[in-house]
């Protein structure tokens, strides 16, 4: 765990020193801000609907930010040859992956937290439940965590960051679009596919302010699955 | 210290290494010589636990690289051919990070970093970002990260690659300075570098240790006598050559490019059965010729070429090897009983 925290700390500094972290946070804030302005001030919606639409829009930027933050994590190390330092140190591959994941999660957490003023603005002229806001943000973080793990998996597979983000985006898009596939097949396969979809079925409860344990477990499992995948890719590299 | 037994490494169907069997004693500096693609880097990566072997065993300090990799890694410092440096960190930050990764206790990190900065003479750039350093300093930082945790075993892959002559001399001193405190294995294409720095030489060819021993042993086995360049002033070319060919033990004498300026100055390249330097000097001085320079040529390069075949034939063999090894059976099936590399 110590090694994972050490790696996470190094990566956090790397985010601070490179324009990537700031650019992703700024981009997410800008898009979320425009979306919130459009939903909150130009549409005739109830306060709760504004919040729901904000969470819905922010889920898109969170997924994109997760991918962009994680694309460099392993691909860049491989590209610059620094992965050798980690690979020849007495640490496990799972600690490398965990450290990288934690660093991206912290940056995403900060980016998400910085959007908190938007739901707070709803209280100026309206009223929503604090619980609804908290559950929505929990959903965003869980979705972001899953996106980071998918990005990390793509980053483990690829040598270049561009390839990494393309691979990760393809996986993420396929998982998001499972709900659409589910609509075109018969029961019980449609229910199975729908339950596997990254966004639609599993994110909607958070958007509506409902905390469902099954959905939380789903995102935790997706995160675990792809982090494990990234670890196995790193382990396999030693045999090649 | 290090035991390698029947080590094989396959990349797909291609045999990159094996069979290799060798022992390296504590405190030794071993030089790894070989052509490109001979298996040097693969050997070093396995010793550093960056790569796992297909079959065979490698034990470092009694720990197996497959079953106890973390124990091995804690005892090994590795500088790959491209130093693993984070350009966005300062030298001090990077070395502290490397030390912590290698299990140096937090309380000792600052002291260890100071020591290694002094050892590798990085004091002037210690607060500088690595991305702004010259190639020579980057190599130094690479060595510093490899020894910051005081490993028993240091693996250096082409440490002088791309350095200028001054940096090469400095790096040579640095590697020599590791003697005693560390067991070192170093690969290099610059053969004289190996002879200047190492106690023993492993010549790797087609994934096997083709020869192992000291430079002296290599010389007596493949050197076929001594080669001397002598630069003289005075006398005509024919007379000088006749004089030198008449010296007992001289097998051949040929005019070479003069090493000194001057109209009547000529350099003669001699091949001899033994040490003929004093007899050559005496013959020239007796004949009233001035001896400006007499140099024994370093033989390592020609000896290694003799061992591996000429450069041209080595290239042909390398190309043939690639096509043959693709046809070979998978790793386990290809391992011969009792195979031994060195």
Coordinates of C-alpha atoms in Angstrom, one line a residue:
Chain A
X1 CA 0.0 0.0 0.0
X2 CA 2.9 2.4 0.8
X3 CA 4.3 1.9 -2.6
X4 CA 0.9 2.6 -4.2
X5 CA 0.7 5.8 -2.2
X6 CA 4.2 6.7 -3.2
X7 CA 3.3 6.3 -6.9
X8 CA 0.0 8.1 -6.4
X9 CA 1.9 11.1 -4.9
X10 CA 4.4 11.2 -7.8
X11 CA 1.6 11.1 -10.3
X12 CA -0.3 13.8 -8.5
X13 CA 2.8 16.0 -8.8
X14 CA 3.1 15.1 -12.5
X15 CA -0.6 16.3 -13.0
X16 CA 0.2 19.5 -11.2
X17 CA 3.4 20.1 -13.3
X18 CA 1.9 19.2 -16.6
X19 CA -0.9 21.2 -18.3
X20 CA -3.0 18.0 -18.7
X21 CA -4.5 18.1 -15.2
X22 CA -5.4 21.8 -15.3
X23 CA -6.6 21.5 -18.9
X24 CA -8.9 18.6 -18.1
X25 CA -10.3 20.3 -15.0
X26 CA -10.8 23.6 -16.8
X27 CA -12.4 21.9 -19.8
X28 CA -14.8 19.9 -17.5
X29 CA -15.8 23.0 -15.6
X30 CA -16.4 25.0 -18.8
X31 CA -18.6 22.3 -20.3
X32 CA -20.5 21.7 -17.1
X33 CA -20.9 25.4 -16.6
X34 CA -22.4 25.9 -20.1
X35 CA -24.6 22.9 -19.6
X36 CA -25.8 24.1 -16.3
X37 CA -26.5 27.6 -17.6
X38 CA -28.4 26.2 -20.5
X39 CA -30.5 23.8 -18.3
X40 CA -30.9 26.2 -15.4
X41 CA -31.5 29.6 -17.0
X42 CA -32.8 29.0 -20.5
X43 CA -35.2 26.1 -19.9
X44 CA -38.4 26.2 -17.9
X45 CA -37.6 23.3 -15.5
X46 CA -38.3 22.6 -11.9
X47 CA -35.4 22.8 -9.5
X48 CA -35.2 19.1 -9.1
X49 CA -35.2 18.7 -12.9
X50 CA -32.4 21.2 -13.2
X51 CA -30.3 19.1 -10.8
X52 CA -31.1 15.9 -12.6
X53 CA -30.2 17.4 -15.9
X54 CA -27.0 18.8 -14.5
X55 CA -26.0 15.4 -13.1
X56 CA -26.9 13.8 -16.4
X57 CA -24.7 16.3 -18.3
X58 CA -21.8 16.1 -15.8
X59 CA -21.8 12.3 -16.2
X60 CA -20.6 12.8 -19.8
X61 CA -17.8 15.2 -18.9
X62 CA -16.8 13.0 -16.0
X63 CA -16.4 10.0 -18.3
X64 CA -14.4 12.0 -20.8
X65 CA -12.3 13.5 -18.0
X66 CA -11.7 10.0 -16.6
X67 CA -10.4 8.8 -19.9
X68 CA -8.2 11.8 -20.6
X69 CA -6.7 11.7 -17.1
X70 CA -5.8 8.0 -17.3
X71 CA -4.6 7.8 -20.9
X72 CA -1.0 8.8 -20.0
X73 CA -0.7 6.8 -16.8
X74 CA 1.0 3.6 -18.2
X75 CA 1.4 4.4 -21.9
X76 CA 3.6 7.4 -21.1
X77 CA 5.7 5.4 -18.7
X78 CA 6.2 2.7 -21.4
X79 CA 6.9 5.4 -24.1
X80 CA 9.5 7.1 -22.0
X81 CA 11.0 3.9 -20.6
X82 CA 10.3 4.9 -17.0
X83 CA 8.1 1.8 -16.4
X84 CA 11.4 -0.1 -16.0
X85 CA 12.1 1.8 -12.8
X86 CA 8.8 0.6 -11.4
X87 CA 9.2 -2.9 -12.8
X88 CA 12.6 -3.4 -11.3
X89 CA 11.6 -2.1 -7.9
X90 CA 10.4 -4.4 -5.2
X91 CA 6.7 -3.6 -5.7
X92 CA 3.8 -5.6 -7.1
X93 CA 2.2 -4.7 -10.4
X94 CA -1.1 -4.3 -8.6
X95 CA 0.5 -1.5 -6.4
X96 CA 1.7 0.3 -9.6
X97 CA -1.9 0.1 -11.0
X98 CA -3.5 1.1 -7.7
X99 CA -1.1 4.1 -7.3
X100 CA -1.8 5.3 -10.8
X101 CA -5.6 4.9 -10.3
X102 CA -5.6 6.7 -7.0
X103 CA -3.8 9.7 -8.5
X104 CA -6.3 10.1 -11.4
X105 CA -9.2 9.6 -9.0
X106 CA -8.0 12.4 -6.7
X107 CA -7.7 14.8 -9.7
X108 CA -11.1 13.8 -10.9
X109 CA -12.5 14.2 -7.4
X110 CA -11.1 17.8 -7.3
X111 CA -12.6 18.5 -10.7
X112 CA -16.0 17.2 -9.7
X113 CA -15.9 19.0 -6.4
X114 CA -15.2 22.3 -8.2
X115 CA -18.6 22.0 -9.9
X116 CA -20.4 22.0 -6.6
X117 CA -21.2 25.7 -6.9
X118 CA -23.6 24.9 -9.7
X119 CA -26.1 22.8 -7.7
X120 CA -25.5 25.3 -4.9
X121 CA -26.9 28.0 -7.2
X122 CA -30.2 26.1 -7.4
X123 CA -30.8 27.1 -3.8
X124 CA -30.8 30.8 -4.8
X125 CA -34.2 30.5 -6.4
X126 CA -35.3 27.0 -5.8
X127 CA -35.0 24.0 -3.5
X128 CA -33.6 20.6 -3.8
X129 CA -32.7 17.9 -1.3
X130 CA -29.0 17.9 -0.1
X131 CA -29.3 14.1 -0.2
X132 CA -30.1 14.3 -3.9
X133 CA -27.0 16.4 -4.5
X134 CA -24.8 14.1 -2.5
X135 CA -26.1 10.9 -4.2
X136 CA -25.7 12.5 -7.6
X137 CA -22.1 13.4 -6.8
X138 CA -21.5 9.9 -5.5
X139 CA -22.8 8.6 -8.8
X140 CA -20.5 10.9 -10.7
X141 CA -17.5 9.8 -8.7
X142 CA -18.3 6.1 -9.1
X143 CA -18.9 6.6 -12.9
X144 CA -15.6 8.5 -13.1
X145 CA -13.8 5.8 -11.1
X146 CA -15.0 3.2 -13.7
X147 CA -14.0 5.5 -16.6
X148 CA -10.5 5.9 -15.0
X149 CA -10.1 2.1 -14.6
X150 CA -11.1 1.6 -18.3
X151 CA -8.7 4.3 -19.3
X152 CA -5.9 2.7 -17.2
X153 CA -6.6 -0.7 -18.9
X154 CA -6.3 1.0 -22.3
X155 CA -3.2 2.7 -21.2
X156 CA -1.7 -0.6 -20.1
X157 CA -2.4 -2.1 -23.5
X158 CA -1.0 0.7 -25.7
X159 CA 2.4 2.3 -26.0
X160 CA 1.1 5.6 -27.2
X161 CA -1.3 7.9 -25.3
X162 CA -3.4 8.5 -28.4
X163 CA -3.9 4.8 -29.0
X164 CA -4.6 4.3 -25.3
X165 CA -7.4 6.9 -25.3
X166 CA -8.9 5.5 -28.5
X167 CA -8.9 1.9 -27.2
X168 CA -10.4 3.1 -23.8
X169 CA -13.0 5.3 -25.5
X170 CA -14.0 2.3 -27.7
X171 CA -14.5 0.1 -24.6
X172 CA -16.3 2.8 -22.7
X173 CA -18.6 3.6 -25.7
X174 CA -19.4 -0.1 -26.2
X175 CA -20.3 -0.4 -22.5
X176 CA -22.5 2.7 -22.6
X177 CA -24.2 1.6 -25.8
X178 CA -25.2 -1.8 -24.3
X179 CA -28.5 -0.2 -23.3
X180 CA -29.3 0.5 -26.9
X181 CA -28.3 -3.1 -27.9
X182 CA -30.6 -4.3 -25.0
X183 CA -33.6 -2.5 -26.6
X184 CA -33.2 -4.5 -29.8
X185 CA -33.0 -8.0 -28.3
X186 CA -35.6 -10.1 -26.5
X187 CA -35.9 -10.9 -22.8
X188 CA -34.1 -12.1 -20.8
X189 CA -31.0 -11.1 -22.8
X190 CA -32.1 -7.5 -22.9
X191 CA -32.3 -7.3 -19.1
X192 CA -28.9 -8.8 -18.8
X193 CA -27.3 -6.4 -21.3
X194 CA -29.2 -3.5 -19.8
X195 CA -27.8 -4.4 -16.3
X196 CA -24.3 -4.4 -17.8
X197 CA -24.6 -1.0 -19.5
X198 CA -22.2 1.5 -17.9
X199 CA -24.5 4.5 -17.9
X200 CA -28.3 4.1 -18.6
X201 CA -29.7 1.6 -16.1
X202 CA -27.0 1.9 -13.5
X203 CA -26.6 5.7 -13.4
X204 CA -30.2 6.8 -13.6
X205 CA -30.9 6.1 -9.9
X206 CA -28.1 8.4 -8.9
X207 CA -29.5 11.0 -11.2
X208 CA -32.9 10.7 -9.6
X209 CA -31.4 11.0 -6.1
X210 CA -31.9 7.3 -5.2
X211 CA -29.0 5.4 -3.6
X212 CA -29.2 1.8 -4.8
X213 CA -26.7 -0.6 -3.4
X214 CA -26.8 -2.7 -6.6
X215 CA -25.7 0.3 -8.7
X216 CA -22.9 1.2 -6.3
X217 CA -21.7 -2.5 -6.4
X218 CA -21.9 -2.4 -10.2
X219 CA -19.5 0.5 -10.5
X220 CA -17.1 -0.9 -7.9
X221 CA -17.0 -4.2 -9.8
X222 CA -16.4 -2.5 -13.1
X223 CA -13.6 -0.6 -11.5
X224 CA -12.1 -3.7 -10.0
X225 CA -12.5 -5.6 -13.2
X226 CA -10.5 -3.2 -15.3
X227 CA -7.9 -2.5 -12.7
X228 CA -7.3 -6.2 -12.5
X229 CA -7.1 -6.3 -16.3
X230 CA -4.5 -3.6 -16.3
X231 CA -2.5 -5.5 -13.6
X232 CA -2.6 -8.7 -15.7
X233 CA -1.5 -6.8 -18.8
X234 CA 1.5 -5.5 -16.8
X235 CA 2.3 -9.0 -15.4
X236 CA 2.0 -10.5 -18.9
X237 CA 4.6 -8.0 -20.2
X238 CA 7.3 -9.7 -18.0
X239 CA 6.7 -13.0 -19.8
X240 CA 6.9 -11.6 -23.3
Chain B
X1 CA 26.4 -14.3 -5.4
X2 CA 24.7 -15.0 -8.8
X3 CA 24.0 -18.4 -10.2
X4 CA 22.6 -18.9 -13.6
X5 CA 21.6 -22.4 -14.6
X6 CA 20.3 -23.5 -18.0
X7 CA 18.7 -20.2 -18.6
X8 CA 16.5 -19.8 -21.7
X9 CA 14.4 -17.0 -23.0
X10 CA 12.1 -17.2 -26.0
X11 CA 10.2 -14.4 -27.7
X12 CA 7.4 -16.3 -29.3
X13 CA 9.2 -19.1 -31.3
X14 CA 12.4 -17.2 -31.4
X15 CA 15.2 -18.2 -29.0
X16 CA 16.8 -15.0 -27.7
X17 CA 18.8 -16.6 -25.0
X18 CA 20.0 -20.0 -23.9
X19 CA 21.4 -22.2 -22.8
X20 CA 23.3 -20.0 -20.4
X21 CA 25.0 -21.3 -17.3
X22 CA 27.3 -19.0 -15.3
X23 CA 28.4 -18.0 -11.8
X24 CA 29.4 -14.5 -10.7
X25 CA 31.2 -14.1 -7.5
X26 CA 30.6 -11.3 -5.0
X27 CA 32.5 -8.1 -5.8
X28 CA 33.3 -9.0 -9.4
X29 CA 32.9 -6.6 -12.3
X30 CA 31.7 -8.6 -15.3
X31 CA 31.8 -7.3 -18.8
X32 CA 29.2 -8.5 -21.3
X33 CA 30.3 -8.4 -24.9
X34 CA 28.4 -9.3 -28.0
X35 CA 27.0 -8.2 -31.2
X36 CA 23.6 -6.4 -31.4
X37 CA 20.9 -9.0 -30.9
X38 CA 23.2 -11.5 -29.2
X39 CA 21.2 -11.5 -26.1
X40 CA 23.0 -9.1 -23.8
X41 CA 20.0 -6.9 -22.9
X42 CA 17.8 -9.9 -22.5
X43 CA 20.3 -11.4 -20.0
X44 CA 20.5 -8.1 -18.1
X45 CA 16.7 -7.7 -18.0
X46 CA 16.3 -11.2 -16.5
X47 CA 19.0 -10.5 -13.9
X48 CA 17.2 -7.2 -13.0
X49 CA 13.9 -9.1 -12.8
X50 CA 12.4 -6.9 -15.5
X51 CA 11.8 -10.0 -17.6
X52 CA 11.0 -13.5 -16.6
X53 CA 13.0 -16.5 -18.1
X54 CA 11.2 -19.1 -20.2
X55 CA 13.1 -21.8 -18.4
X56 CA 16.1 -22.3 -16.2
X57 CA 17.0 -20.7 -12.9
X58 CA 18.6 -17.4 -11.9
X59 CA 19.4 -16.9 -8.2
X60 CA 20.7 -13.6 -6.9
X61 CA 22.0 -13.7 -3.3
X62 CA 20.2 -17.0 -2.9
X63 CA 16.8 -15.7 -4.1
X64 CA 15.2 -17.0 -7.3
X65 CA 14.1 -14.3 -9.8
X66 CA 10.8 -16.2 -10.5
X67 CA 9.7 -17.3 -7.0
X68 CA 11.1 -14.4 -5.0
X69 CA 11.3 -11.4 -7.4
X70 CA 10.8 -8.7 -4.8
X71 CA 13.7 -10.0 -2.7
X72 CA 15.9 -10.0 -5.9
X73 CA 14.7 -6.5 -6.9
X74 CA 15.5 -5.1 -3.5
X75 CA 19.1 -6.4 -4.0
X76 CA 19.6 -5.3 -7.6
X77 CA 20.1 -1.8 -9.1
X78 CA 19.4 -1.6 -12.8
X79 CA 20.4 1.0 -15.4
X80 CA 18.8 0.1 -18.8
X81 CA 20.2 1.4 -22.0
X82 CA 17.8 4.3 -21.8
X83 CA 17.8 5.6 -18.2
X84 CA 14.3 5.5 -16.7
X85 CA 14.1 9.2 -15.7
X86 CA 11.1 11.4 -15.1
X87 CA 11.8 14.7 -16.8
X88 CA 9.4 16.6 -14.6
X89 CA 11.2 15.8 -11.4
X90 CA 14.3 17.4 -10.0
X91 CA 17.3 15.1 -9.5
X92 CA 16.9 15.1 -5.7
X93 CA 13.1 14.4 -5.9
X94 CA 13.7 11.6 -8.4
X95 CA 16.5 9.9 -6.3
X96 CA 14.4 10.1 -3.2
X97 CA 11.5 8.6 -5.1
X98 CA 13.7 5.8 -6.4
X99 CA 15.1 5.2 -2.9
X100 CA 11.6 4.9 -1.3
X101 CA 10.5 2.5 -4.1
X102 CA 13.5 0.4 -3.2
X103 CA 12.6 0.1 0.4
X104 CA 15.1 2.6 1.9
X105 CA 13.6 3.6 5.2
X106 CA 12.1 7.1 5.1
X107 CA 14.5 8.4 7.8
X108 CA 17.5 7.3 5.7
X109 CA 16.4 8.6 2.3
X110 CA 17.9 12.1 2.6
X111 CA 21.2 10.8 3.8
X112 CA 21.3 8.1 1.0
X113 CA 20.5 10.7 -1.6
X114 CA 23.2 13.0 -0.4
X115 CA 25.7 10.1 -0.5
X116 CA 24.8 9.0 -3.9
X117 CA 24.8 12.6 -5.2
X118 CA 28.3 13.0 -4.0
X119 CA 29.4 9.6 -5.3
X120 CA 28.1 10.4 -8.8
X121 CA 29.1 14.1 -8.7
X122 CA 25.6 15.4 -9.2
X123 CA 25.9 18.2 -6.7
X124 CA 25.7 21.0 -9.2
X125 CA 22.5 19.8 -10.7
X126 CA 20.7 18.3 -7.8
X127 CA 17.9 20.8 -7.7
X128 CA 17.6 21.0 -11.5
X129 CA 14.8 19.3 -13.4
X130 CA 15.9 16.1 -15.1
X131 CA 14.5 17.2 -18.4
X132 CA 17.0 20.0 -18.6
X133 CA 20.1 17.9 -18.0
X134 CA 22.7 16.9 -20.6
X135 CA 23.0 13.3 -21.8
X136 CA 26.1 12.8 -19.6
X137 CA 24.3 14.0 -16.4
X138 CA 21.2 11.9 -17.3
X139 CA 23.5 8.8 -17.4
X140 CA 24.9 9.8 -14.0
X141 CA 21.4 10.2 -12.6
X142 CA 20.6 6.8 -14.1
X143 CA 23.5 5.2 -12.2
X144 CA 22.6 7.1 -9.1
X145 CA 19.1 5.6 -9.1
X146 CA 20.6 2.2 -9.6
X147 CA 22.8 2.4 -6.5
X148 CA 20.8 4.7 -4.2
X149 CA 19.5 1.7 -2.2
X150 CA 23.0 0.2 -1.9
X151 CA 22.2 -2.9 -3.9
X152 CA 24.5 -5.9 -3.7
X153 CA 24.3 -6.3 -7.5
X154 CA 24.4 -3.5 -10.1
X155 CA 23.4 -4.1 -13.7
X156 CA 24.4 -1.5 -16.2
X157 CA 23.3 -1.8 -19.8
X158 CA 25.5 0.3 -22.1
X159 CA 26.3 3.0 -19.5
X160 CA 28.7 4.9 -21.8
X161 CA 26.4 4.9 -24.8
X162 CA 26.3 8.4 -26.4
X163 CA 28.8 10.0 -24.1
X164 CA 31.6 12.2 -25.2
X165 CA 35.3 11.2 -24.5
X166 CA 35.5 13.3 -21.3
X167 CA 32.2 11.9 -20.0
X168 CA 33.4 8.3 -20.9
X169 CA 36.5 8.7 -18.7
X170 CA 34.3 10.1 -15.9
X171 CA 31.8 7.3 -16.3
X172 CA 34.6 4.7 -16.3
X173 CA 35.9 6.1 -13.0
X174 CA 32.3 5.9 -11.7
X175 CA 31.9 2.3 -12.6
X176 CA 35.3 1.4 -11.2
X177 CA 34.3 3.2 -8.0
X178 CA 31.5 0.6 -7.6
X179 CA 34.1 -2.1 -7.2
X180 CA 34.1 -3.7 -3.8
X181 CA 30.8 -2.3 -2.5
X182 CA 28.8 -3.9 -5.4
X183 CA 28.9 -6.8 -7.8
X184 CA 28.6 -5.2 -11.2
X185 CA 27.7 -6.6 -14.6
X186 CA 28.1 -4.1 -17.4
X187 CA 27.5 -4.4 -21.1
X188 CA 29.1 -2.3 -23.7
X189 CA 29.8 -2.1 -27.4
X190 CA 33.1 -0.3 -26.8
X191 CA 35.4 -3.2 -26.2
X192 CA 38.3 -1.3 -24.8
X193 CA 35.9 0.0 -22.2
X194 CA 35.2 -3.5 -21.0
X195 CA 38.9 -4.3 -20.8
X196 CA 39.5 -1.1 -18.8
X197 CA 36.8 -1.7 -16.3
X198 CA 36.0 -5.4 -15.9
X199 CA 37.6 -8.3 -14.0
X200 CA 36.0 -11.0 -16.3
X201 CA 34.4 -10.9 -19.7
X202 CA 31.4 -12.9 -21.0
X203 CA 31.3 -13.0 -24.7
X204 CA 27.7 -13.6 -25.8
X205 CA 26.9 -15.0 -29.2
X206 CA 23.6 -16.2 -30.5
X207 CA 22.1 -16.2 -27.0
X208 CA 24.9 -18.3 -25.5
X209 CA 28.0 -17.5 -23.6
X210 CA 30.6 -18.2 -26.3
X211 CA 33.5 -17.5 -24.0
X212 CA 34.1 -16.5 -20.4
X213 CA 37.3 -15.4 -18.7
X214 CA 39.8 -12.6 -18.2
X215 CA 41.2 -10.5 -21.0
X216 CA 44.6 -12.2 -20.4
X217 CA 43.0 -15.6 -20.9
X218 CA 41.2 -14.4 -24.0
X219 CA 44.5 -13.0 -25.3
X220 CA 46.4 -16.3 -24.7
X221 CA 43.6 -18.3 -26.4
X222 CA 42.7 -16.1 -29.3
X223 CA 45.3 -13.3 -29.4
X224 CA 47.9 -15.3 -31.3
X225 CA 50.9 -13.3 -30.0
X226 CA 51.3 -9.6 -29.8
X227 CA 50.6 -6.6 -32.1
X228 CA 52.8 -3.6 -31.8
X229 CA 52.8 -0.2 -33.6
X230 CA 56.3 1.3 -33.8
X231 CA 56.9 4.8 -35.1
X232 CA 60.5 5.5 -36.3
X233 CA 62.4 8.5 -37.8
X234 CA 65.1 8.0 -40.4
X235 CA 66.0 5.3 -42.9
X236 CA 64.0 4.4 -45.9
X237 CA 60.9 2.3 -45.9
X238 CA 62.5 -0.9 -47.2
X239 CA 65.3 -0.8 -44.8
X240 CA 63.1 -0.3 -41.8
X241 CA 60.8 -3.1 -42.8
X242 CA 63.8 -5.4 -43.4
X243 CA 65.3 -4.6 -40.1
X244 CA 62.0 -5.3 -38.2
X245 CA 61.3 -8.5 -40.1
X246 CA 64.7 -9.7 -39.1
X247 CA 63.9 -9.4 -35.4
X248 CA 63.4 -12.8 -33.8
X249 CA 59.8 -13.4 -33.2
X250 CA 58.3 -10.9 -35.6
X251 CA 55.9 -12.6 -38.0
X252 CA 54.9 -9.7 -40.2
X253 CA 55.6 -6.0 -40.5
X254 CA 53.5 -3.6 -42.6
X255 CA 53.6 0.2 -43.1
X256 CA 50.6 1.9 -41.4
X257 CA 49.4 5.5 -41.3
X258 CA 52.1 7.5 -39.4
X259 CA 51.1 8.6 -36.0
X260 CA 53.5 11.5 -36.0
X261 CA 54.0 14.2 -38.6
X262 CA 57.3 14.4 -40.6
X263 CA 58.7 13.4 -44.0
X264 CA 61.0 10.6 -42.8
X265 CA 58.6 9.4 -40.1
X266 CA 56.8 6.1 -40.6
X267 CA 54.7 3.8 -38.5
X268 CA 55.1 0.1 -38.8
X269 CA 52.5 -2.4 -37.6
X270 CA 54.1 -5.6 -36.3
X271 CA 52.6 -9.0 -35.5
X272 CA 54.8 -11.2 -33.3
X273 CA 54.7 -14.5 -31.6
X274 CA 55.6 -13.0 -28.2
X275 CA 56.8 -9.8 -26.6
X276 CA 59.3 -8.4 -29.1
X277 CA 59.2 -4.8 -27.9
X278 CA 62.7 -4.7 -26.4
X279 CA 64.3 -6.6 -29.3
X280 CA 62.6 -4.2 -31.8
X281 CA 63.9 -1.1 -29.9
X282 CA 67.4 -2.6 -29.7
X283 CA 67.4 -3.4 -33.5
X284 CA 66.2 0.1 -34.5
X285 CA 68.6 2.0 -32.2
X286 CA 71.6 -0.2 -33.3
X287 CA 70.7 0.7 -36.9
X288 CA 70.8 4.4 -35.9
X289 CA 67.1 5.0 -36.3
X290 CA 65.1 7.0 -33.8
X291 CA 62.2 5.3 -32.0
X292 CA 59.5 7.9 -31.5
X293 CA 56.8 5.7 -30.2
X294 CA 56.2 2.0 -29.5
X295 CA 52.6 1.0 -28.6
X296 CA 51.1 -2.4 -27.9
X297 CA 47.7 -2.4 -29.5
X298 CA 44.7 -3.4 -27.4
X299 CA 43.7 -6.7 -28.8
X300 CA 40.3 -7.2 -27.4
X301 CA 38.4 -6.2 -30.5
X302 CA 40.4 -8.4 -32.8
X303 CA 40.2 -11.3 -30.3
X304 CA 36.4 -11.0 -30.0
X305 CA 36.1 -10.9 -33.7
X306 CA 38.3 -14.0 -33.9
X307 CA 36.0 -15.6 -31.4
X308 CA 32.8 -14.6 -33.1
X309 CA 34.2 -14.7 -36.7
X310 CA 34.8 -11.6 -38.8
X311 CA 32.2 -8.8 -38.7
X312 CA 30.8 -9.9 -42.1
X313 CA 30.4 -13.5 -41.2
X314 CA 28.9 -12.6 -37.8
X315 CA 26.3 -10.5 -39.7
X316 CA 25.6 -13.5 -42.0
X317 CA 25.2 -15.8 -39.0
X318 CA 22.9 -13.3 -37.3
X319 CA 20.6 -13.2 -40.2
X320 CA 20.7 -17.0 -40.5
X321 CA 20.1 -17.4 -36.8
X322 CA 16.9 -15.3 -37.1
X323 CA 15.5 -17.5 -39.8
X324 CA 16.5 -20.8 -38.1
X325 CA 15.4 -19.9 -34.6
X326 CA 11.9 -19.2 -35.9
X327 CA 11.7 -22.8 -37.0
X328 CA 12.9 -24.2 -33.7
X329 CA 10.6 -26.0 -31.3
X330 CA 9.0 -24.2 -28.4
X331 CA 11.1 -23.5 -25.3
X332 CA 10.7 -26.6 -23.2
X333 CA 11.1 -28.9 -26.1
X334 CA 14.2 -27.1 -27.3
X335 CA 16.1 -27.3 -24.0
X336 CA 18.8 -29.9 -24.3
X337 CA 19.6 -32.2 -21.4
X338 CA 22.5 -30.8 -19.4
X339 CA 23.0 -27.9 -21.7
X340 CA 25.8 -25.6 -20.5
X341 CA 26.7 -22.2 -21.7
X342 CA 29.8 -21.4 -19.7

